[in-house]
Structure formats: structure tokens, C-alpha cells
Coordinates of C-alpha atoms in Angstrom, one line a residue:
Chain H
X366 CA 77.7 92.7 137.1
X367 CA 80.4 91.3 138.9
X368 CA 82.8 93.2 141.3
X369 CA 85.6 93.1 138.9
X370 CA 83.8 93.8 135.9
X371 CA 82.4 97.2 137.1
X372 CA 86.1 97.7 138.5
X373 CA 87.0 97.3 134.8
X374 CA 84.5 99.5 133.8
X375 CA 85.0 102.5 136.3
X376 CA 88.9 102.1 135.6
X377 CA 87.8 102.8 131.8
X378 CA 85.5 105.3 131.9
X379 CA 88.0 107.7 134.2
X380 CA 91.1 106.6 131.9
X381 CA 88.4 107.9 129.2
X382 CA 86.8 111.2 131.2
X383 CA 89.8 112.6 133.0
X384 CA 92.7 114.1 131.0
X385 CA 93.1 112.7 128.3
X386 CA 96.0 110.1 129.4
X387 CA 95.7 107.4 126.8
X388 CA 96.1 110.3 124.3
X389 CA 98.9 111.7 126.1
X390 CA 100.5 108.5 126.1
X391 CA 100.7 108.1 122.2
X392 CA 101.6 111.5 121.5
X393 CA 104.8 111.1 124.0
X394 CA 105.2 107.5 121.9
X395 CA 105.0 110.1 118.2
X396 CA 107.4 112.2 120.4
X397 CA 110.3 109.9 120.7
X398 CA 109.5 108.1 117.0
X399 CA 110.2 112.1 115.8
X400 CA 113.3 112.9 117.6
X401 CA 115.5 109.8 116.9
X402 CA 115.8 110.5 113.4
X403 CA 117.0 114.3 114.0
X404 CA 119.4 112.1 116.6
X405 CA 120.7 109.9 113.7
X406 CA 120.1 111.4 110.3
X407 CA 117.2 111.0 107.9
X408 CA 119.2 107.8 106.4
X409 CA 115.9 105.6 105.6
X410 CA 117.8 102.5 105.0
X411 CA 119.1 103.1 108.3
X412 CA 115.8 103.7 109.9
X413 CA 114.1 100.8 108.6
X414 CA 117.1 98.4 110.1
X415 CA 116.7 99.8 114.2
X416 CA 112.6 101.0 113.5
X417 CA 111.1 98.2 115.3
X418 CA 114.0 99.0 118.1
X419 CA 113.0 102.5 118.2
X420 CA 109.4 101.7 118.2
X421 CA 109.8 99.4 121.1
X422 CA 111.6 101.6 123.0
X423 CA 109.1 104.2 122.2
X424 CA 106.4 102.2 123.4
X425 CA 108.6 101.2 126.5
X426 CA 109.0 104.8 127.5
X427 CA 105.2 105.7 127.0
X428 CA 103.8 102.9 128.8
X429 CA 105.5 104.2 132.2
X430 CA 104.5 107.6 132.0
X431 CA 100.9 107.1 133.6
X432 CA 101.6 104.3 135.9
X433 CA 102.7 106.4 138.6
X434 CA 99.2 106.9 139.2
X435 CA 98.0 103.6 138.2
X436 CA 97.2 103.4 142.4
X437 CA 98.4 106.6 143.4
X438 CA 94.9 108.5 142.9
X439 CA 92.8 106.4 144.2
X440 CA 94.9 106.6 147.4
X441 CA 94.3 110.3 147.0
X442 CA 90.4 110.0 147.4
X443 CA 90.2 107.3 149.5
X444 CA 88.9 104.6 147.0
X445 CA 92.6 102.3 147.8
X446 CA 91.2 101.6 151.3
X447 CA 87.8 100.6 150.0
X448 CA 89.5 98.6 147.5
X449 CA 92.0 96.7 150.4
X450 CA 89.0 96.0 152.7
X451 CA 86.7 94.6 150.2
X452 CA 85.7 90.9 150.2
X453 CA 87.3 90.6 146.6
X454 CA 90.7 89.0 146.7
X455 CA 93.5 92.4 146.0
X456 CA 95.7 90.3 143.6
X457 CA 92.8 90.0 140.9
X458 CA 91.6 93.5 141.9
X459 CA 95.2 95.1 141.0
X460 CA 95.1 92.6 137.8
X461 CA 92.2 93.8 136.6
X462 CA 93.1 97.5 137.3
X463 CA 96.4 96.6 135.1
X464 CA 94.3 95.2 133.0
X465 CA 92.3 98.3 132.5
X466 CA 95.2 100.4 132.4
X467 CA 96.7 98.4 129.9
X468 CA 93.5 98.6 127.8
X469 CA 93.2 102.3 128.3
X470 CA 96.7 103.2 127.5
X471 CA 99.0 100.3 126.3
X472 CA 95.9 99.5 123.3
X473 CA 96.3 103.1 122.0
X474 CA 99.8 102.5 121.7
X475 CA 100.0 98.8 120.1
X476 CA 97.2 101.0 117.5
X477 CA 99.1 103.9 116.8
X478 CA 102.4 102.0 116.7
X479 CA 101.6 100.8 112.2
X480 CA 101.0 104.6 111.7
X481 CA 104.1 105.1 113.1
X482 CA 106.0 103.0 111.5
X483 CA 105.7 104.5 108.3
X484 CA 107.6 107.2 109.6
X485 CA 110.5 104.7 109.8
X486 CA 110.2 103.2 106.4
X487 CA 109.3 99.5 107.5
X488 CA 107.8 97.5 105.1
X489 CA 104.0 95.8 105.7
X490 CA 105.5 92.3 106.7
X491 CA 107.9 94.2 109.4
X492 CA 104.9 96.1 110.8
X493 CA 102.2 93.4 111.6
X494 CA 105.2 91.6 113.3
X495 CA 106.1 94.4 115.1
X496 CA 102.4 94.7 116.0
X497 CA 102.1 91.4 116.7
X498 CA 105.1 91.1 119.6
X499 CA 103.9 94.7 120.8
X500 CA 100.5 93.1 121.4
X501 CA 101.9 90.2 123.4
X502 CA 104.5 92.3 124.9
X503 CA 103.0 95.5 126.2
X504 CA 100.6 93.9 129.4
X505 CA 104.0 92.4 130.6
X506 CA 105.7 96.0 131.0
X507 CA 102.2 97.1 132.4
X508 CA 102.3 94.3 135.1
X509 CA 105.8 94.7 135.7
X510 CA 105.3 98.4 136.4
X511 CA 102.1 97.7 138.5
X512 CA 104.9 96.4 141.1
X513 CA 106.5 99.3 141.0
X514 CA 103.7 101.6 140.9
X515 CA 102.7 99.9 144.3
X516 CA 105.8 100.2 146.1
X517 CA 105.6 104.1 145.4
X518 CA 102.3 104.9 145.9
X519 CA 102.9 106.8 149.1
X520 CA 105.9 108.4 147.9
X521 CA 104.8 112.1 146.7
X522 CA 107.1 112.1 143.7
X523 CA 107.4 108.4 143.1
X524 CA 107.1 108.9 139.0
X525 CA 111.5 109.3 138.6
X526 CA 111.7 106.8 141.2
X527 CA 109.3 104.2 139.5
X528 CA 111.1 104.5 135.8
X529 CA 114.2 103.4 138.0
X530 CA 112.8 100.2 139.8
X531 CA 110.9 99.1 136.4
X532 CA 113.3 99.7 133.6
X533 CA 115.9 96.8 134.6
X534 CA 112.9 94.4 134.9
X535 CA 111.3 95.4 131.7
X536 CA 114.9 94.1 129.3
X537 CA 114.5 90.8 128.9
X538 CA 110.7 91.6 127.3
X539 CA 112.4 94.6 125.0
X540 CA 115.2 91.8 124.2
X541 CA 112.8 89.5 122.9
X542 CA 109.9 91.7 121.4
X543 CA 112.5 93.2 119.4
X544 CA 114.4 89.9 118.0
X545 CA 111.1 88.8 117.7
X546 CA 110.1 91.9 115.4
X547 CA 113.7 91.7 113.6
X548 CA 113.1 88.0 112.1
X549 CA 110.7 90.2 109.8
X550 CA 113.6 92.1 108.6
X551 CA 116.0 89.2 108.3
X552 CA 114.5 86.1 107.3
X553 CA 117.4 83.6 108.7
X554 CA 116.6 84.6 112.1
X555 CA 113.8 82.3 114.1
X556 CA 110.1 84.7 114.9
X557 CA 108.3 81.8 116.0
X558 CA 111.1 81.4 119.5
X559 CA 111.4 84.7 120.6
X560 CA 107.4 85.6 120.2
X561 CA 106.9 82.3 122.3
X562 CA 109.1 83.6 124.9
X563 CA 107.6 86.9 125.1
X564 CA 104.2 85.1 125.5
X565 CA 105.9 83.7 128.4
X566 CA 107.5 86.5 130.1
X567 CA 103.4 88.2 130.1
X568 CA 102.1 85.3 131.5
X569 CA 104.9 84.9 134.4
X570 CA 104.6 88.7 135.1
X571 CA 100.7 87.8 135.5
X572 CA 101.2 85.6 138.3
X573 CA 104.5 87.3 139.9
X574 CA 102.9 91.1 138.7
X575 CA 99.5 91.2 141.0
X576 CA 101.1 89.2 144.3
X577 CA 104.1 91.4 144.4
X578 CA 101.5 94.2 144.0
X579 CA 99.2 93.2 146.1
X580 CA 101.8 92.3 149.0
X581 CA 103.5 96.0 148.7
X582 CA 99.9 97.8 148.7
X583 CA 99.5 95.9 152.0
X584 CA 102.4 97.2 153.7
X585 CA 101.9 100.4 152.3
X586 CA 99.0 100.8 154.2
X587 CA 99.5 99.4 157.8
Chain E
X1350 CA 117.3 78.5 167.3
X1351 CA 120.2 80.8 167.2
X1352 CA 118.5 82.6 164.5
X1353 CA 114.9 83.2 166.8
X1354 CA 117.3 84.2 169.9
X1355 CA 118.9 86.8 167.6
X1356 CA 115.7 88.5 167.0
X1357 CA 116.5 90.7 170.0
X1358 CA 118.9 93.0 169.5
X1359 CA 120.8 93.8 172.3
X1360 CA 121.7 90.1 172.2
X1361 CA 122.7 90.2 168.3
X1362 CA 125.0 93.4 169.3
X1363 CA 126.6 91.5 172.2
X1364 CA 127.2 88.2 170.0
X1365 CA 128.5 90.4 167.1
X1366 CA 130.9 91.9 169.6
X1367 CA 132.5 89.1 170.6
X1368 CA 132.5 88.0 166.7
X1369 CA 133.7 90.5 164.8
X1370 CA 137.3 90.6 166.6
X1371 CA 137.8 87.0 165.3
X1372 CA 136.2 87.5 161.9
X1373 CA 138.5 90.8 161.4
X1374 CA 141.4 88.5 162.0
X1375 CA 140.2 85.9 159.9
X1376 CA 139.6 88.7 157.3
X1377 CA 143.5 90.1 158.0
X1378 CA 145.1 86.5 157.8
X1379 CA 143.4 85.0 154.5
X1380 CA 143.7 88.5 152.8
X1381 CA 147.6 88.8 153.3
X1382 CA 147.9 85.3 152.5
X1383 CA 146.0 85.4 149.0
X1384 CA 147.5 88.4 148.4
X1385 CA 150.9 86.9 148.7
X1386 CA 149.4 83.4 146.8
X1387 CA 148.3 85.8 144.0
X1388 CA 151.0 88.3 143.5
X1389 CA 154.2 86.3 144.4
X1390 CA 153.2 82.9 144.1
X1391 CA 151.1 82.3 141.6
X1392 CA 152.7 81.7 137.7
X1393 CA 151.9 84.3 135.3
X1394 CA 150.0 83.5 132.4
X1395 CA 151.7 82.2 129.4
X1396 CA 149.6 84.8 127.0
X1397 CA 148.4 87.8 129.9
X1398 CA 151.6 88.4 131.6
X1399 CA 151.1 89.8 135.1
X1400 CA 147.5 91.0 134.3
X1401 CA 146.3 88.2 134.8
X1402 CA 146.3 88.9 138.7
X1403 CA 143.3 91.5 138.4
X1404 CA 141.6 87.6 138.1
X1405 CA 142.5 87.1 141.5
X1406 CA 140.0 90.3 142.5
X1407 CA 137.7 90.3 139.9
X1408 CA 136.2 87.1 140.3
X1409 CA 136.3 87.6 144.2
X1410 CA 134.2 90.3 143.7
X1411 CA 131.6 88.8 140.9
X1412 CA 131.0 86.5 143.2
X1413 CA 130.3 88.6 145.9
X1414 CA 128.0 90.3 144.1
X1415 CA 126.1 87.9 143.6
X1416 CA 126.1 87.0 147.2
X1417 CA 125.2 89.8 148.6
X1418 CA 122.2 89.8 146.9
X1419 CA 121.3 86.4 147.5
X1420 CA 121.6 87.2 151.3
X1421 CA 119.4 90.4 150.7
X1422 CA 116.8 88.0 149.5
X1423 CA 117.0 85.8 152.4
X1424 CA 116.6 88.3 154.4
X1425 CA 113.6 89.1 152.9
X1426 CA 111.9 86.4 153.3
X1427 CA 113.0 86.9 156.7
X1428 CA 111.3 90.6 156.6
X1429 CA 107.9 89.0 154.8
X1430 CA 107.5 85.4 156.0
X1431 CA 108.7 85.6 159.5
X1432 CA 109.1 89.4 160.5
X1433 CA 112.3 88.5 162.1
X1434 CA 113.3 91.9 163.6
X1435 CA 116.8 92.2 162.5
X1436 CA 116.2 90.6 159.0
X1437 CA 115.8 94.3 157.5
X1438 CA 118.3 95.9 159.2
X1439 CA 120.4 93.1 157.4
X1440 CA 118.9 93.4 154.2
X1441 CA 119.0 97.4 154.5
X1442 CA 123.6 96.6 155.5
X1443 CA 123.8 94.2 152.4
X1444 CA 122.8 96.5 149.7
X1445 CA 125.7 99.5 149.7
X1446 CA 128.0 96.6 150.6
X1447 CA 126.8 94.4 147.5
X1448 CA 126.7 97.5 145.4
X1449 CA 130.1 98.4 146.0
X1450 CA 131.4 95.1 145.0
X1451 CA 129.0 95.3 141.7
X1452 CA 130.7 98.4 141.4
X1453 CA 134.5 97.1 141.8
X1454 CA 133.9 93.9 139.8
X1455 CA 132.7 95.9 136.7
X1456 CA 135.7 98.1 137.3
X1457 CA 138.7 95.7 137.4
X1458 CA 136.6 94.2 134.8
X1459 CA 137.1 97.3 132.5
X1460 CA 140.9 97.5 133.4
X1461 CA 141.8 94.0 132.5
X1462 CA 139.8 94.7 129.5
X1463 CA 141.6 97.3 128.4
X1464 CA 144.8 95.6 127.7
X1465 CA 143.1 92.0 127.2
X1466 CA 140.5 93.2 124.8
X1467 CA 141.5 96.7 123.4
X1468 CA 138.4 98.5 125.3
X1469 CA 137.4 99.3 128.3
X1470 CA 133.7 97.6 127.3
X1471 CA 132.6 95.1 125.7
X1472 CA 128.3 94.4 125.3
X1473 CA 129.3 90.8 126.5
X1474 CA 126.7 89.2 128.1
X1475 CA 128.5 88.8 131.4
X1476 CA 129.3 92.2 131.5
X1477 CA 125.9 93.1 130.4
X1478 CA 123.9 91.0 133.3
X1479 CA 126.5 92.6 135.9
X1480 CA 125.6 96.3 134.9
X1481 CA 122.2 95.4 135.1
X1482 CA 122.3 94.0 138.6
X1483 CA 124.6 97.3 139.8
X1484 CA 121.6 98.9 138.5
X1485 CA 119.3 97.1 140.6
X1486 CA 121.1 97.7 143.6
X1487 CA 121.3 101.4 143.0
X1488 CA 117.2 101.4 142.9
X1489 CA 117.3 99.2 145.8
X1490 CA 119.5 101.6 147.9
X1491 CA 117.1 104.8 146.3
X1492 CA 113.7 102.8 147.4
X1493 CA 115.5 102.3 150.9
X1494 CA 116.2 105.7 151.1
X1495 CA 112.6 107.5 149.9
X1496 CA 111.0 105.7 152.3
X1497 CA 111.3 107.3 155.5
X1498 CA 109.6 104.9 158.2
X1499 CA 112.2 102.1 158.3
X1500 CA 109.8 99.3 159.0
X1501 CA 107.7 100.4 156.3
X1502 CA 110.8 100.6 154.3
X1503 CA 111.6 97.4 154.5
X1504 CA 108.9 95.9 153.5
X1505 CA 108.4 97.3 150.6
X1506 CA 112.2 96.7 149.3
X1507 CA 111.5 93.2 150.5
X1508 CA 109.3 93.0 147.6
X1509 CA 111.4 94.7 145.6
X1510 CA 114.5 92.7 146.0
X1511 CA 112.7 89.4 145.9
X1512 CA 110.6 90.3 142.5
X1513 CA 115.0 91.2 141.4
X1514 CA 115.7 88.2 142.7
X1515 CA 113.2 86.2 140.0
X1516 CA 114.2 88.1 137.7
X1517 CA 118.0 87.7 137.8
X1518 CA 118.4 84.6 135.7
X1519 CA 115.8 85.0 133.6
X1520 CA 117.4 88.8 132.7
X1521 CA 120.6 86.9 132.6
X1522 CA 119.1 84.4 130.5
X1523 CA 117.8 86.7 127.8
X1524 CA 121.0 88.7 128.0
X1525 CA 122.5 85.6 126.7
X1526 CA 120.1 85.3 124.3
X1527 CA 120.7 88.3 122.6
X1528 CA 124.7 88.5 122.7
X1529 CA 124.6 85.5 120.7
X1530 CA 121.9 86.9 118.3
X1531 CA 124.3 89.8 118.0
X1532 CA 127.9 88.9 118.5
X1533 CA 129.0 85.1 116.9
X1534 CA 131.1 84.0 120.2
X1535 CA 132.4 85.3 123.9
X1536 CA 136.2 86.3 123.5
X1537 CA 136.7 85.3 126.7
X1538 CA 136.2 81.5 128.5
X1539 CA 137.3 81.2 131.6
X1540 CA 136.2 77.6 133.3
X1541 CA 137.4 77.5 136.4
X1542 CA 137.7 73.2 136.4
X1543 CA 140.3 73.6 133.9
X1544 CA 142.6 76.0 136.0
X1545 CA 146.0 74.6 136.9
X1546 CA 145.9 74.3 140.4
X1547 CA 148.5 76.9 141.1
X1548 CA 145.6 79.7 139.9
X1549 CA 143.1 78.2 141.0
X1550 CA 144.2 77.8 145.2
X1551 CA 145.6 81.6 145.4
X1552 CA 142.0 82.4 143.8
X1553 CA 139.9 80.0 146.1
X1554 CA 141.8 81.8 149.3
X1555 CA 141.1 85.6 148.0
X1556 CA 137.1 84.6 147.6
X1557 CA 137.4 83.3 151.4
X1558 CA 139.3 86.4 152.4
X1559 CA 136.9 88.7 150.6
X1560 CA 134.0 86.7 151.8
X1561 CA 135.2 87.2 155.5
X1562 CA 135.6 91.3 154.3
X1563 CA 132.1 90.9 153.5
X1564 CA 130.7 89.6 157.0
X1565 CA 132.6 91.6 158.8
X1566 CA 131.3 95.0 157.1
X1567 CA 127.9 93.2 157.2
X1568 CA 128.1 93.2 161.0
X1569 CA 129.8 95.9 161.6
X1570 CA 127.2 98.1 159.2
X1571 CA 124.1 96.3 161.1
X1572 CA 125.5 97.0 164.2
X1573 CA 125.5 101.0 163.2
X1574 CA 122.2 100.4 161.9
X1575 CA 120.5 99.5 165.3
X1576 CA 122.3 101.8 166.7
X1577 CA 121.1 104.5 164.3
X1578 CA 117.3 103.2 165.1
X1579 CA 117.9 103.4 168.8
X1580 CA 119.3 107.3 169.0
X1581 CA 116.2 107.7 166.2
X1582 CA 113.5 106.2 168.7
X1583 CA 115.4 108.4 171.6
X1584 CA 114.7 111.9 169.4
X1585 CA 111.3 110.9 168.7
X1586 CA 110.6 110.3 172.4
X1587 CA 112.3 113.2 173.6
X1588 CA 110.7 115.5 170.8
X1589 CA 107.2 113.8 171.9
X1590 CA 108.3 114.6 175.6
X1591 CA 109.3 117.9 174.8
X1592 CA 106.3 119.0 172.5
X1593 CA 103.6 117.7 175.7
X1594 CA 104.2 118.7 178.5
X1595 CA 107.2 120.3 178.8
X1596 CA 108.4 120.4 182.6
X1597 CA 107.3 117.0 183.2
X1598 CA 110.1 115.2 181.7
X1599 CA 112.8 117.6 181.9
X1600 CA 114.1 115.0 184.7
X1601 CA 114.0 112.1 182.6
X1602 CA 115.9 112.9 179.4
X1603 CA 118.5 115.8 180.0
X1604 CA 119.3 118.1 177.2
X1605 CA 117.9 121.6 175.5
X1606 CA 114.4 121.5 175.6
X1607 CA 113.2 124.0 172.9
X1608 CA 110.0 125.1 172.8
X1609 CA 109.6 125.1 169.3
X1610 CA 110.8 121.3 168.9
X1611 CA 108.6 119.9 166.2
X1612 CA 106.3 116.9 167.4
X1613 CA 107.5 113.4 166.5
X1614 CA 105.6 111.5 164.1
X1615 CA 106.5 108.3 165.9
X1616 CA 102.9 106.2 165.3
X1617 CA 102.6 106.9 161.9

């Protein structure tokens, strides 16, 4: 198996083995779904207007709570400096590990996000597109926050820090995975332009997400 | 190769020293004239009245804004490409600076809003983009100031501010995107071409004046800056001196020696 494969795989089998955090991860997602309407009212006209919205910025939320130790634990045991002076390039190491991450906890959340929707009262048609843009969406806010998970890794209590660096970058993918999921919900506004646009924001924040990582890992070290 | 010759500080601090008395004056003499140009000279608008002078401020300091970050990213490519010594130490001066004009540009904004508009915000695109660059700047200042090694610092807000840098028009792009999914059109255009030239002059002289306020406090806060490195480096050394062998350098640095001086973590 190649380097990067068994990366992938030892990524998955700790975000599987060690605490739970994929599961964690959803249930802070069910957490936010529950508290908006007790914030706005039980209205369920209302709700199924702004439920993709919330559910975005549900999933938003969730998917930077583990990344503050996307690299910070294996800095902990060591594994970061075996990782930096390997042979295998560290931009496609930290995209795989995003990768992985992404897998382990942004999946659960794209899953978990039709149950939820039911809560909100959106209709079939408004859920798979919902689905859909959180699909495309969700490894861009992972690869976005991999930047900032690098340039706190040696911070102690990088976490507050890291939601502040991340959230400004992570707009213009809620702008559009949300207009995206709205031209379910009102059928004179375009799905097709916004969804491509998303697609392009996660493939830019491919190539910017694992240099800009990579480079601040670096400088971390030395 | 002024800009390799500057890489040594003491140099930078003598040229600035001869600089800054000029660019003060400079800053002095276009300031009082576009304040005149602007306040007493200018026409007032036929629809705005007198507010229409927060223009000559506002747009001074939008601009600014946007400068000072564009000058932040140069000087991290300085900091990454060329570790040009002093290239952090500007990037680290531009940041409070740029935030402060964010700051004061979304503030006039607000009070020319008020009377223009009926409230003191409006989810306008422009508006919009501008908070979230003030934004930015505030976690580019908090990254700054986590980090306590200042070269290590800088690097890693170098990053930072470049990936911002990317991603300011295409946040300002998709900001536009969605005030026109949400709101049918801007209430306010203002293209500057079509100014009558008695706005536009008293204008172009404030954003000189305020870009001469800018250099000067850029200076004048990297000057404190290597200043603030140097008395750094000066503890560290005399809390290494102190922590070895105490008696031996008693001679060379003179001051309270305590015994239970913490020693410096100067290689980290």
C-alpha cells in the first residue's frame, strides 16, 4: 500500500477508535438544528423558508469543532516530525489527512444533515439539494480550516483562535451552498450557477488549502 | 537596491529619521489644505446638504484600507520569498494601522448613513465586504499576538494574510452575489468619473494627505518595533547572563542582577 493510502487509513481508524469525534461532531450539528427554533418560534412555515440556512450554518459550526486537532495531536506524540521529514511531498500528506478528516467527520454530517431536516419541515426536493451542495461544499470548509489548523498547531489553546481565522474565509462557500440549496425552495432562482461555483471554491481551496498548510507547518517547526 | 540595503536596520532607522520630518510636513500641508478644499471650498450637494463632506473622509479611508492590506501582502512575500529582515516588522506596523482605518471607514460610513439612508446599516455589499475585511484584520492582529517568537510570528501571519489576500475579491465577489440575490438594487452609486471636478480635486488631495498619515505612522510604528526587538534581545541576554554565571558579566551589562531571574528562552 502506498504511503498515502495507509496515511488515509491510520487517519480513519483513530478518527474511528479514539473518542468518538465524528459522533460528537453530529450531535453538536442536532444541537444547533434544536436550539434555533426555541430562538425563533416553532412557526413551520418559517422554518422551512431559512432550514437549509440553518442547516448550513449548523454544519459550518460542527465541521470546526475537531480541526483544532486535525495536526495538533500528532505534534503531541511526535508523529508531525515524522510526517515533515518523510520522502512524501507535505502538501499531499496534509491533503490526504483533510481528506480523512473530512471523511471521518464532514461524511457523518452531509448523512445526518436529511434526518435533520425533517426537523425543519423541508420538503424531499429541498433536502437532496441541500444534500447535494453540502456534499460539494463541506471538503472546502475542511481545507480552508486545515490552514488554520496549521498556523495554530503550536498554540496551546489555538481552538477560539482557529474559529476566528476560518470563519471569514469560509462566507463565500455558505453564500453559495445556501443560494444553491434555496433554488429548491424557489424555483425562479438558478441551482445549476451557484452549485457550479461551490464546486469551484472546493477545488481552489484544494490547491491554495494544502500549500498554505503545508508552508505554515514548516515554519512552525523550525 | 535600496530595498536589499534596507535589510539592515540601523540603516532603515537612520534613513527613516531623516524621512519622516519631511513626510510629517507633507502629511501637515496636504491635510490642512484638503481640509480647507473640502469644508470651505468645495459646493454642497444639491440633494445631501453639508453631509456630503463625511465623503471627503470616508472614501480616504476605504481606500486606505484597502491599502494597507495590500502592503501587508507585499510584505509577505517579502517575509516568505526573500526573508527580507524588516519585511515583518512592516507587515506586523501595517495591521493596527489598516485596522483602524477599516474601523473609521465603516464608522463615517454608519453616520452618513444615518441621515442618507435612515439607518445606521445597511447589508449592502460594500458595507458587507468592508466588515468582513475589519474582521480579518482583527484575526491578523490576534495571530500576531499569540504567537510569542516574533520571527516565528511572522511567518505564519504571512501565510495568513496572503491566503486573505486571495480571498478578498472572491469574498467580495460572492458578497455581491448575494446582495443582488437578496436586495433588487444598491441605493447608493457613487462613480467617481462622473464627479464635477470641484468634489472630485478636494477629495483626490485628502486621499494624498491621508496616504502621507499612513506612511508616516507606518514608519514611525516600525521604527518602535525594532526598537521594541532590540531592548527584547538586550533582556534575553542579560537574563541569560544573569541566570549563568552570575559575577562574570556583572561588568558588561549594569543593572539588578537577581538571582532568581528566570532563564531566557532566546534559541527556541
Amino acid at each position: 500500500m502506498s504511503t498515502l493510502g495507509s496515511l488515509f487509513v491510520r487517519e480513519m481508524r483513530l478518527a474511528i477508535r479514539v473518542g468518538g469525534g465524528a459522533w460528537m461532531g453530529v450531535l453538536f450539528f442536532l444541537c444547533v438544528i434544536v436550539v434555533v427554533p426555541f430562538g425563533i418560534g416553532p412557526d413551520l412555515n418559517l422554518l422551512s423558508r431559512i432550514g437549509p440556512a440553518i442547516l448550513w450554518i449548523g454544519a459550518l459550526l460542527a465541521s470546526l469543532l475537531g480541526l483544532d486537532r486535525l495536526f495538533q495531536a500528532d505534534r503531541d506524540d511526535g508523529s508531525l516530525d515524522l510526517l515533515l521529514m518523510g520522502d512524501t511531498p507535505l502538501e499531499l500528506v496534509v491533503l490526504t489527512k483533510c481528506l480523512a478528516h473530512w471523511a471521518a467527520s464532514g461524511l457523518p454530517l452531509v448523512i445526518s444533515a436529511p434526518v435533520f431536516s425533517l426537523f425543519l419541515n423541508m420538503d424531499p426536493l429541498a433536502t437532496a439539494a441541500l444534500t447535494a451542495t453540502l456534499v460539494a461544499g463541506t471538503p472546502a470548509l475542511t481545507l480552508i480550516g486545515g490552514i488554520g489548523a496549521a498556523l495554530t498547531v503550536s498554540l496551546r489553546r489555538g481552538g477560539l483562535l482557529l474559529a476566528i481565522l476560518v470563519l471569514p474565509l469560509t462566507i463565500p462557500v455558505l453564500i453559495f451552498g445556501v443560494s444553491a440549496a434555496n433554488a429548491a425552495l424557489d424555483y425562479s432562482l438558478p441551482f445549476a450557477t451557484p452549485f457550479a461555483i461551490l464546486c469551484a471554491l472546493t477545488l481552489i481551496s484544494a490547491v491554495v488549502g494544502p500549500f498554505a498548510a503545508a508552508a505554515a507547518l514548516r515554519f512552525s517547526s523550525d | 537596491m535600496a530595498l536589499i540595503d534596507l535589510a539592515n536596520p540601523t540603516r532603515f532607522l537612520r534613513l527613516t529619521d531623516r524621512l519622516l520630518p519631511w513626510l510629517v510636513g507633507a502629511t501637515v500641508v496636504t491635510m490642512v489644505a484638503g481640509l480647507y478644499l473640502s469644508l470651505y471650498a468645495s459646493p454642497e450637494d444639491y440633494q445631501q446638504g453639508a453631509t456630503v463632506r463625511i465623503m471627503y473622509i470616508h472614501v480616504p479611508f476605504a481606500w486606505l484600507a484597502m491599502f494597507a492590506y495590500t502592503v501587508m501582502a507585499l510584505a509577505s512575500l517579502g517575509t516568505l520569498v526573500w526573508k527580507h529582515p524588516l519585511s515583518d516588522v512592516s507587515a506586523k506596523a501595517a495591521a493596527p494601522i489598516g485596522a483602524a482605518f477599516t474601523f473609521l471607514c465603516l464608522v463615517t460610513g454608519s453616520l452618513w448613513g444615518k441621515p442618507m439612508w435612515g439607518t445606521w446599516w445597511v447589508w449592502d455589499a460594500r458595507l458587507t465586504s468592508v466588515l468582513v475585511l475589519f474582521i480579518m484584520y482583527l484575526g491578523i492582529i490576534a495571530l500576531w499576538r499569540t504567537i510569542e517568537d516574533p520571527i516565528r510570528a511572522g511567518k505564519a501571519v504571512a501565510v495568513l494574510t496572503l491566503v486573505g489576500y486571495l480571498n478578498v475579491p472572491i469574498i467580495k465577489f460572492s458578497v455581491d452575489w448575494w446582495n443582488t440575490l437578496h436586495q433588487p438594487a444598491s441605493i447608493m452609486r457613487m462613480d467617481g468619473p462622473s464627479m464635477p471636478p470641484s468634489m472630485l480635486v478636494p477629495l483626490l488631495v485628502m486621499a494624498l494627505a491621508f496616504t502621507f498619515l499612513f506612511m508616516t505612522l507606518h514608519f514611525m510604528t516600525m521604527r518602535s518595533e525594532i526598537l521594541r526587538r532590540r531592548i527584547r534581545t538586550m533582556r534575553q541576554r542579560e537574563a541569560s547572563g544573569a541566570a549563568g554565571v552570575a559575577t562574570a558579566t556583572t561588568g558588561a551589562r549594569p543593572g539588578p542582577a537577581h538571582s532568581d531571574t528566570k532563564p531566557a528562552e532566546a534559541h527556541s
